[in-house]
Amino acid sequence: MKIAFFSTKPYDREFFTSHENNSYTLTFFEEKLTAKTAHLSKGFDGVCVFVNDNANEEVIKILAENNVKLITLRSAGFNHVDLDAAKKAGITVVRVPAYSPYAVAEHAVALILSLNRKTHHAYNKVKANNFALNNLLGFDLNNKTVGVIGTGKIGKIFANIMKGFGCRILAYDAYPDNNAGFTYVELDELLKNSDIISVHCPLLDDTYHIINDETISKMRDGVMLINVSRGALVDAKAAIEGLKSHKIGALGIDVYEDEANLFFEDLSGHIIQDDVFARLRSFSNVLITAHQAFFTREALQSIADTTKNNIHAFIKGNPENIVEAS
Ligand code: NAD
């Protein structure tokens, strides 16, 4: 089986090359999968894609014309694939349902610790011989209330780490897990009573902009908001207004709703055209990382291992980890 591997980075080659064997080959393309690049799938039986590849209806049509039978995602999230179009085209979509939920949860905690104790600012100040503590004041995490929206694999690990800091957890989930040991509340109650809010649900129609003008207005003044899940869970323009009014006291994001043209690329020397992103980046109480929460050695190994198994299972006619339109 021949697989076209899109959005290749050097670290992908490192983790995936050793997985090639007689049953399939990988051809690495640096291009993102888009309507413009989908023609590269000609002559391949499958495509392997990451989070900012776009397998929309138009792309799927081209993949189907090229006889592609498999889309194997190197991610858990699948909001970048038109599952209805894939089903109609007879293309199987498989994913990596879990790789290292610890990696993502720990990154959310890293954002909280940095934003709170301002270690990123302190680093730069000390480098510039500025040893004054002005503007570095933080707060104790102990006894603070942390609201966790989405208590799946990542949300649960995140909540348990925060419990270790002595935080009280308020959880909200469309499908609460009553064995998780958290206090589940309605979303409004979580918004009203949390000092820190972290979003860990998937991007779905009913979670698009779950953080918006209205939900932000219900939060505590000076709330710290964290999103390491998917950019479009947070309305970026509403977040900017929340920051300007001081409603949001700190914002930590690893994902951004229009990140596809920015993240994973070295754009040094380019002019950033996205004014919303530029405004977000301008706040000193905003910490942005470029979709790196998953980026640990353990996670990359696990993504490569599961993808290899997914391809083998598909070749054997018993596909695993299928994602289907609901
Ligand atoms: P999961 O499926 O284990 O958990 C998701 C949870 O969200 C579930 O408990 C589900 O019931 C809940 N949920 C669904 N709809 C909801 C709604 N409307 N309101 C509230 N909760 C709802 O997924 P996970 O492995 O914990 O991953 C969560 C998300 O993290 C993924 O969907 C992905 O978008 C994101 N992610 C980001 C990175 C990164 O590098 N930044 C890496 C991996 C995953």
Tab-separated table of C-alpha atoms and ligand atoms in Angstrom:
chain	number	residue	atom	x	y	z
A	1	MET	CA	0.000	0.000	0.000
A	2	LYS	CA	1.278	3.452	-0.905
A	3	ILE	CA	0.624	6.298	1.508
A	4	ALA	CA	1.150	10.005	0.797
A	5	PHE	CA	2.253	11.647	4.046
A	6	PHE	CA	1.267	15.341	4.152
A	7	SER	CA	2.602	18.215	6.329
A	8	THR	CA	5.867	16.392	6.961
A	9	LYS	CA	8.263	17.915	9.485
A	10	PRO	CA	11.779	16.627	10.250
A	11	TYR	CA	10.575	14.999	13.481
A	12	ASP	CA	7.882	13.076	11.551
A	13	ARG	CA	10.557	11.503	9.362
A	14	GLU	CA	12.481	10.542	12.516
A	15	PHE	CA	9.532	8.768	14.124
A	16	PHE	CA	7.837	7.327	11.026
A	17	THR	CA	10.662	6.183	8.767
A	18	SER	CA	11.562	3.207	10.964
A	19	HIS	CA	7.966	2.022	10.609
A	20	GLU	CA	8.100	1.363	6.892
A	21	ASN	CA	8.069	-2.283	5.894
A	22	ASN	CA	7.002	-4.491	3.010
A	23	SER	CA	3.280	-3.965	3.467
A	24	TYR	CA	3.292	-0.204	2.932
A	25	THR	CA	5.474	2.707	1.909
A	26	LEU	CA	5.331	6.312	2.997
A	27	THR	CA	6.134	9.184	0.643
A	28	PHE	CA	6.774	12.368	2.573
A	29	PHE	CA	5.373	15.664	1.293
A	30	GLU	CA	6.041	18.913	3.150
A	31	GLU	CA	2.895	20.415	1.630
A	32	LYS	CA	-0.288	20.671	3.653
A	33	LEU	CA	-3.235	18.764	2.216
A	34	THR	CA	-5.514	21.356	0.595
A	35	ALA	CA	-7.567	21.569	-2.578
A	36	LYS	CA	-4.418	22.877	-4.308
A	37	THR	CA	-2.169	19.995	-3.192
A	38	ALA	CA	-4.681	17.124	-3.204
A	39	HIS	CA	-3.508	16.168	-6.729
A	40	LEU	CA	-0.300	14.859	-5.069
A	41	SER	CA	-2.383	11.887	-3.895
A	42	LYS	CA	-2.448	10.512	-7.465
A	43	GLY	CA	-0.954	7.034	-7.480
A	44	PHE	CA	-1.407	6.583	-3.702
A	45	ASP	CA	-3.890	4.340	-1.896
A	46	GLY	CA	-3.987	6.409	1.250
A	47	VAL	CA	-3.098	9.777	2.740
A	48	CYS	CA	-1.706	10.462	6.202
A	49	VAL	CA	-2.632	13.895	7.551
A	50	PHE	CA	-2.224	16.156	10.577
A	51	VAL	CA	-4.370	18.783	12.283
A	52	ASN	CA	-3.947	21.675	9.860
A	53	ASP	CA	-4.435	19.597	6.737
A	54	ASN	CA	-7.869	20.208	5.338
A	55	ALA	CA	-9.823	17.196	4.136
A	56	ASN	CA	-12.962	19.117	3.200
A	57	GLU	CA	-15.544	18.039	0.626
A	58	GLU	CA	-13.567	19.450	-2.298
A	59	VAL	CA	-10.363	17.692	-1.206
A	60	ILE	CA	-12.180	14.412	-0.605
A	61	LYS	CA	-13.628	14.588	-4.104
A	62	ILE	CA	-10.089	14.819	-5.533
A	63	LEU	CA	-8.851	12.007	-3.246
A	64	ALA	CA	-11.735	9.800	-4.407
A	65	GLU	CA	-10.987	10.572	-8.072
A	66	ASN	CA	-7.406	9.436	-7.374
A	67	ASN	CA	-8.710	6.172	-5.850
A	68	VAL	CA	-7.549	6.980	-2.331
A	69	LYS	CA	-9.235	4.555	0.053
A	70	LEU	CA	-7.796	5.575	3.425
A	71	ILE	CA	-7.309	8.812	5.348
A	72	THR	CA	-5.160	8.043	8.356
A	73	LEU	CA	-5.060	10.927	10.828
A	74	ARG	CA	-2.010	11.516	13.009
A	75	SER	CA	-4.295	13.172	15.545
A	76	ALA	CA	-7.148	12.480	17.917
A	77	GLY	CA	-9.207	15.450	16.696
A	78	PHE	CA	-11.016	14.969	13.374
A	79	ASN	CA	-12.756	18.334	12.909
A	80	HIS	CA	-10.573	18.921	9.806
A	81	VAL	CA	-12.185	16.037	7.883
A	82	ASP	CA	-15.599	16.114	6.221
A	83	LEU	CA	-16.719	12.716	7.493
A	84	ASP	CA	-19.972	12.749	5.504
A	85	ALA	CA	-18.083	13.391	2.276
A	86	ALA	CA	-15.560	10.642	3.134
A	87	LYS	CA	-18.357	8.162	3.813
A	88	LYS	CA	-20.094	8.988	0.533
A	89	ALA	CA	-16.771	8.594	-1.310
A	90	GLY	CA	-16.132	5.208	0.338
A	91	ILE	CA	-12.958	6.473	2.016
A	92	THR	CA	-12.201	5.034	5.460
A	93	VAL	CA	-11.038	7.569	8.064
A	94	VAL	CA	-8.971	6.343	11.014
A	95	ARG	CA	-7.300	8.299	13.794
A	96	VAL	CA	-5.038	8.063	16.812
A	97	PRO	CA	-7.644	8.264	19.575
A	98	ALA	CA	-5.100	8.713	22.354
A	99	TYR	CA	-1.362	9.161	22.279
A	100	SER	CA	-0.131	10.975	25.316
A	101	PRO	CA	-2.957	12.741	27.090
A	102	TYR	CA	-0.300	13.552	29.722
A	103	ALA	CA	1.623	15.665	27.175
A	104	VAL	CA	-1.384	17.897	26.489
A	105	ALA	CA	-2.559	18.133	30.106
A	106	GLU	CA	0.955	18.956	31.317
A	107	HIS	CA	1.256	21.711	28.699
A	108	ALA	CA	-1.945	23.315	30.000
A	109	VAL	CA	-0.348	23.321	33.459
A	110	ALA	CA	2.854	24.815	32.000
A	111	LEU	CA	0.807	27.708	30.587
A	112	ILE	CA	-0.891	28.256	33.955
A	113	LEU	CA	2.383	28.282	35.891
A	114	SER	CA	4.084	30.617	33.409
A	115	LEU	CA	1.154	33.025	33.208
A	116	ASN	CA	0.766	33.093	36.969
A	117	ARG	CA	4.417	33.444	38.006
A	118	LYS	CA	5.433	35.180	34.764
A	119	THR	CA	8.563	33.108	34.324
A	120	HIS	CA	8.699	34.036	30.629
A	121	HIS	CA	8.859	37.737	31.561
A	122	ALA	CA	11.279	37.072	34.441
A	123	TYR	CA	13.635	35.220	32.081
A	124	ASN	CA	13.839	38.229	29.766
A	125	LYS	CA	14.179	40.711	32.637
A	126	VAL	CA	17.062	38.833	34.241
A	127	LYS	CA	18.789	38.554	30.844
A	128	ALA	CA	18.582	42.362	30.661
A	129	ASN	CA	20.019	42.784	34.201
A	130	ASN	CA	16.606	43.887	35.479
A	131	PHE	CA	16.262	42.174	38.839
A	132	ALA	CA	13.273	44.215	40.054
A	133	LEU	CA	10.113	42.270	40.886
A	134	ASN	CA	7.665	44.862	39.530
A	135	ASN	CA	4.927	43.285	37.383
A	136	LEU	CA	5.862	39.723	38.397
A	137	LEU	CA	3.293	39.316	41.192
A	138	GLY	CA	1.445	35.997	41.071
A	139	PHE	CA	-1.010	34.115	43.284
A	140	ASP	CA	-1.012	30.827	45.199
A	141	LEU	CA	-2.688	28.044	43.247
A	142	ASN	CA	-3.509	26.361	46.542
A	143	ASN	CA	-7.212	26.767	47.386
A	144	LYS	CA	-8.105	28.253	43.989
A	145	THR	CA	-11.020	26.870	41.957
A	146	VAL	CA	-10.258	25.394	38.562
A	147	GLY	CA	-13.091	24.866	36.075
A	148	VAL	CA	-12.517	22.034	33.622
A	149	ILE	CA	-14.739	22.006	30.523
A	150	GLY	CA	-14.569	18.482	29.093
A	151	THR	CA	-13.377	15.728	31.391
A	152	GLY	CA	-12.245	13.116	28.891
A	153	LYS	CA	-8.751	11.653	28.856
A	154	ILE	CA	-6.890	14.990	28.864
A	155	GLY	CA	-9.334	16.919	31.065
A	156	LYS	CA	-9.203	14.228	33.760
A	157	ILE	CA	-5.394	14.182	33.888
A	158	PHE	CA	-5.320	17.979	33.921
A	159	ALA	CA	-7.859	18.114	36.773
A	160	ASN	CA	-5.917	15.588	38.826
A	161	ILE	CA	-2.650	17.516	38.385
A	162	MET	CA	-4.404	20.689	39.536
A	163	LYS	CA	-5.829	18.816	42.535
A	164	GLY	CA	-2.200	18.108	43.430
A	165	PHE	CA	-1.643	21.877	43.722
A	166	GLY	CA	-4.466	22.008	46.274
A	167	CYS	CA	-7.037	23.357	43.810
A	168	ARG	CA	-10.749	22.651	43.983
A	169	ILE	CA	-12.120	21.259	40.733
A	170	LEU	CA	-15.437	22.182	39.137
A	171	ALA	CA	-16.172	20.048	36.099
A	172	TYR	CA	-18.564	20.398	33.198
A	173	ASP	CA	-19.071	17.735	30.547
A	174	ALA	CA	-21.920	16.874	28.194
A	175	TYR	CA	-21.447	13.292	29.450
A	176	PRO	CA	-20.272	13.537	33.069
A	177	ASP	CA	-18.244	10.641	34.460
A	178	ASN	CA	-19.632	10.207	37.934
A	179	ASN	CA	-16.755	7.897	38.891
A	180	ALA	CA	-14.119	10.561	38.147
A	181	GLY	CA	-14.256	12.078	41.639
A	182	PHE	CA	-14.962	15.633	40.451
A	183	THR	CA	-17.858	17.920	41.295
A	184	TYR	CA	-19.910	18.269	38.091
A	185	VAL	CA	-21.862	21.502	37.735
A	186	GLU	CA	-23.747	23.312	34.998
A	187	LEU	CA	-21.553	25.393	32.685
A	188	ASP	CA	-22.863	28.686	34.104
A	189	GLU	CA	-21.930	27.659	37.641
A	190	LEU	CA	-18.444	26.682	36.514
A	191	LEU	CA	-18.022	30.009	34.708
A	192	LYS	CA	-19.201	31.974	37.739
A	193	ASN	CA	-17.088	30.229	40.358
A	194	SER	CA	-13.747	29.400	38.722
A	195	ASP	CA	-10.493	31.331	39.115
A	196	ILE	CA	-8.957	29.368	36.239
A	197	ILE	CA	-10.935	27.821	33.356
A	198	SER	CA	-9.409	25.258	31.022
A	199	VAL	CA	-11.180	23.919	27.945
A	200	HIS	CA	-10.658	20.228	27.091
A	201	CYS	CA	-13.672	19.286	24.971
A	202	PRO	CA	-13.468	18.474	21.256
A	203	LEU	CA	-14.456	20.979	18.581
A	204	LEU	CA	-17.967	20.033	17.499
A	205	ASP	CA	-20.937	22.015	16.202
A	206	ASP	CA	-22.202	22.475	19.759
A	207	THR	CA	-18.803	23.442	21.208
A	208	TYR	CA	-17.840	25.951	18.470
A	209	HIS	CA	-17.136	29.244	20.308
A	210	ILE	CA	-18.206	27.740	23.631
A	211	ILE	CA	-16.116	30.603	25.016
A	212	ASN	CA	-17.787	33.707	23.589
A	213	ASP	CA	-18.894	37.200	24.668
A	214	GLU	CA	-21.757	35.795	26.716
A	215	THR	CA	-19.855	33.025	28.490
A	216	ILE	CA	-16.910	35.363	29.164
A	217	SER	CA	-19.293	37.903	30.753
A	218	LYS	CA	-20.347	35.204	33.243
A	219	MET	CA	-16.759	34.547	34.382
A	220	ARG	CA	-15.082	35.958	37.471
A	221	ASP	CA	-13.233	39.247	37.011
A	222	GLY	CA	-9.590	38.531	36.270
A	223	VAL	CA	-10.182	34.871	35.352
A	224	MET	CA	-7.317	32.905	33.807
A	225	LEU	CA	-8.472	31.151	30.632
A	226	ILE	CA	-6.594	28.236	29.073
A	227	ASN	CA	-7.239	26.512	25.728
A	228	VAL	CA	-4.991	23.690	24.546
A	229	SER	CA	-7.797	21.882	22.704
A	230	ARG	CA	-8.941	23.482	19.443
A	231	GLY	CA	-8.780	27.140	18.497
A	232	ALA	CA	-12.403	27.600	17.494
A	233	LEU	CA	-13.612	26.645	20.970
A	234	VAL	CA	-12.721	30.243	21.857
A	235	ASP	CA	-14.047	33.235	19.933
A	236	ALA	CA	-10.730	35.083	19.620
A	237	LYS	CA	-12.397	38.488	19.126
A	238	ALA	CA	-14.455	37.968	22.288
A	239	ALA	CA	-11.268	37.005	24.157
A	240	ILE	CA	-9.633	40.264	23.006
A	241	GLU	CA	-12.591	42.270	24.332
A	242	GLY	CA	-12.402	40.295	27.595
A	243	LEU	CA	-8.707	41.120	27.920
A	244	LYS	CA	-9.262	44.809	27.141
A	245	SER	CA	-11.969	45.066	29.820
A	246	HIS	CA	-9.786	43.159	32.346
A	247	LYS	CA	-12.490	40.473	32.630
A	248	ILE	CA	-9.858	38.008	31.475
A	249	GLY	CA	-6.779	38.449	33.655
A	250	ALA	CA	-4.600	36.011	31.713
A	251	LEU	CA	-5.003	33.930	28.585
A	252	GLY	CA	-2.947	30.883	27.669
A	253	ILE	CA	-3.557	29.290	24.284
A	254	ASP	CA	-1.829	26.546	22.344
A	255	VAL	CA	-4.420	26.703	19.589
A	256	TYR	CA	-6.002	29.559	17.644
A	257	GLU	CA	-9.057	29.468	15.412
A	258	ASP	CA	-7.184	30.651	12.292
A	259	GLU	CA	-3.917	28.910	13.111
A	260	ALA	CA	-3.741	26.931	9.859
A	261	ASN	CA	-1.864	29.720	8.032
A	262	LEU	CA	0.503	30.364	10.947
A	263	PHE	CA	1.335	27.441	13.167
A	264	PHE	CA	3.964	24.796	12.421
A	265	GLU	CA	5.762	27.203	10.036
A	266	ASP	CA	8.800	29.421	10.524
A	267	LEU	CA	7.424	32.806	9.459
A	268	SER	CA	10.346	34.877	10.776
A	269	GLY	CA	10.828	37.764	8.405
A	270	HIS	CA	7.212	37.626	7.213
A	271	ILE	CA	4.557	40.208	7.994
A	272	ILE	CA	1.718	38.649	9.972
A	273	GLN	CA	-1.470	39.481	8.092
A	274	ASP	CA	-3.876	38.218	10.755
A	275	ASP	CA	-4.786	41.321	12.779
A	276	VAL	CA	-6.771	39.368	15.380
A	277	PHE	CA	-3.776	37.136	16.087
A	278	ALA	CA	-1.435	40.148	16.161
A	279	ARG	CA	-3.695	41.899	18.704
A	280	LEU	CA	-3.883	38.770	20.858
A	281	ARG	CA	-0.105	38.461	20.818
A	282	SER	CA	0.293	42.086	21.876
A	283	PHE	CA	-1.093	41.597	25.409
A	284	SER	CA	1.556	41.001	28.072
A	285	ASN	CA	-0.858	38.704	29.944
A	286	VAL	CA	-1.353	36.426	26.944
A	287	LEU	CA	0.910	33.441	26.408
A	288	ILE	CA	0.656	31.724	23.037
A	289	THR	CA	2.373	28.520	22.031
A	290	ALA	CA	2.016	27.218	18.479
A	291	HIS	CA	0.138	23.921	18.887
A	292	GLN	CA	2.946	22.190	20.736
A	293	ALA	CA	0.968	20.646	23.611
A	294	PHE	CA	1.196	17.186	22.036
A	295	PHE	CA	4.900	17.575	21.275
A	296	THR	CA	6.687	15.093	23.520
A	297	ARG	CA	8.872	12.156	22.550
A	298	GLU	CA	6.355	9.743	24.080
A	299	ALA	CA	3.452	11.259	22.140
A	300	LEU	CA	5.263	11.202	18.781
A	301	GLN	CA	6.274	7.574	19.323
A	302	SER	CA	2.721	6.650	20.205
A	303	ILE	CA	1.286	8.518	17.167
A	304	ALA	CA	3.717	6.654	14.888
A	305	ASP	CA	2.969	3.262	16.495
A	306	THR	CA	-0.815	3.657	16.336
A	307	THR	CA	-0.703	4.955	12.757
A	308	LYS	CA	1.367	1.932	11.736
A	309	ASN	CA	-1.177	-0.387	13.392
A	310	ASN	CA	-4.055	1.522	11.785
A	311	ILE	CA	-2.526	1.045	8.317
A	312	HIS	CA	-1.850	-2.661	8.949
A	313	ALA	CA	-5.386	-3.222	10.232
A	314	PHE	CA	-6.793	-1.487	7.132
A	315	ILE	CA	-4.626	-3.615	4.822
A	316	LYS	CA	-5.880	-6.762	6.583
A	317	GLY	CA	-9.470	-5.647	5.979
A	318	ASN	CA	-10.264	-5.024	9.655
A	319	PRO	CA	-9.785	-1.283	10.082
A	320	GLU	CA	-9.403	-0.023	13.637
A	321	ASN	CA	-9.914	3.401	15.217
A	322	ILE	CA	-12.420	4.364	12.537
A	323	VAL	CA	-14.045	7.783	12.735
A	324	GLU	CA	-17.488	7.972	11.189
A	325	ALA	CA	-20.062	10.684	10.690
A	326	SER	CA	-22.572	10.508	13.538
B	1	NAD	P1	-11.848	12.804	24.912
B	1	NAD	O1	-12.735	12.370	23.805
B	1	NAD	O2	-11.230	11.762	25.787
B	1	NAD	O3	-12.612	13.823	25.870
B	1	NAD	C1	-13.440	14.855	25.397
B	1	NAD	C2	-14.475	15.125	26.473
B	1	NAD	O4	-15.256	16.252	26.034
B	1	NAD	C3	-15.437	13.963	26.707
B	1	NAD	O5	-15.542	13.685	28.086
B	1	NAD	C4	-16.749	14.458	26.127
B	1	NAD	O6	-17.889	13.939	26.801
B	1	NAD	C5	-16.611	15.952	26.358
B	1	NAD	N1	-17.545	16.734	25.562
B	1	NAD	C6	-18.084	16.438	24.343
B	1	NAD	N2	-18.944	17.391	23.981
B	1	NAD	C7	-18.970	18.291	24.980
B	1	NAD	C8	-19.671	19.505	25.199
B	1	NAD	N3	-20.562	19.955	24.305
B	1	NAD	N4	-19.453	20.173	26.345
B	1	NAD	C9	-18.574	19.715	27.258
B	1	NAD	N5	-17.875	18.569	27.122
B	1	NAD	C10	-18.076	17.867	25.990
B	1	NAD	O7	-10.734	13.708	24.219
B	1	NAD	P2	-9.277	14.064	24.784
B	1	NAD	O8	-8.324	13.021	24.337
B	1	NAD	O9	-9.383	14.418	26.215
B	1	NAD	O10	-8.948	15.361	23.903
B	1	NAD	C11	-9.691	16.549	24.053
B	1	NAD	C12	-9.332	17.499	22.923
B	1	NAD	O11	-7.984	17.932	23.068
B	1	NAD	C13	-9.341	16.864	21.522
B	1	NAD	O12	-10.651	16.844	20.978
B	1	NAD	C14	-8.429	17.759	20.744
B	1	NAD	O13	-9.213	18.770	20.138
B	1	NAD	C15	-7.536	18.372	21.814
B	1	NAD	N6	-6.104	18.008	21.637
B	1	NAD	C16	-5.187	18.999	21.506
B	1	NAD	C17	-3.838	18.688	21.345
B	1	NAD	C18	-2.749	19.745	21.219
B	1	NAD	O14	-1.602	19.416	20.859
B	1	NAD	N7	-3.003	21.007	21.505
B	1	NAD	C19	-3.449	17.349	21.299
B	1	NAD	C20	-4.430	16.352	21.458
B	1	NAD	C21	-5.757	16.702	21.625
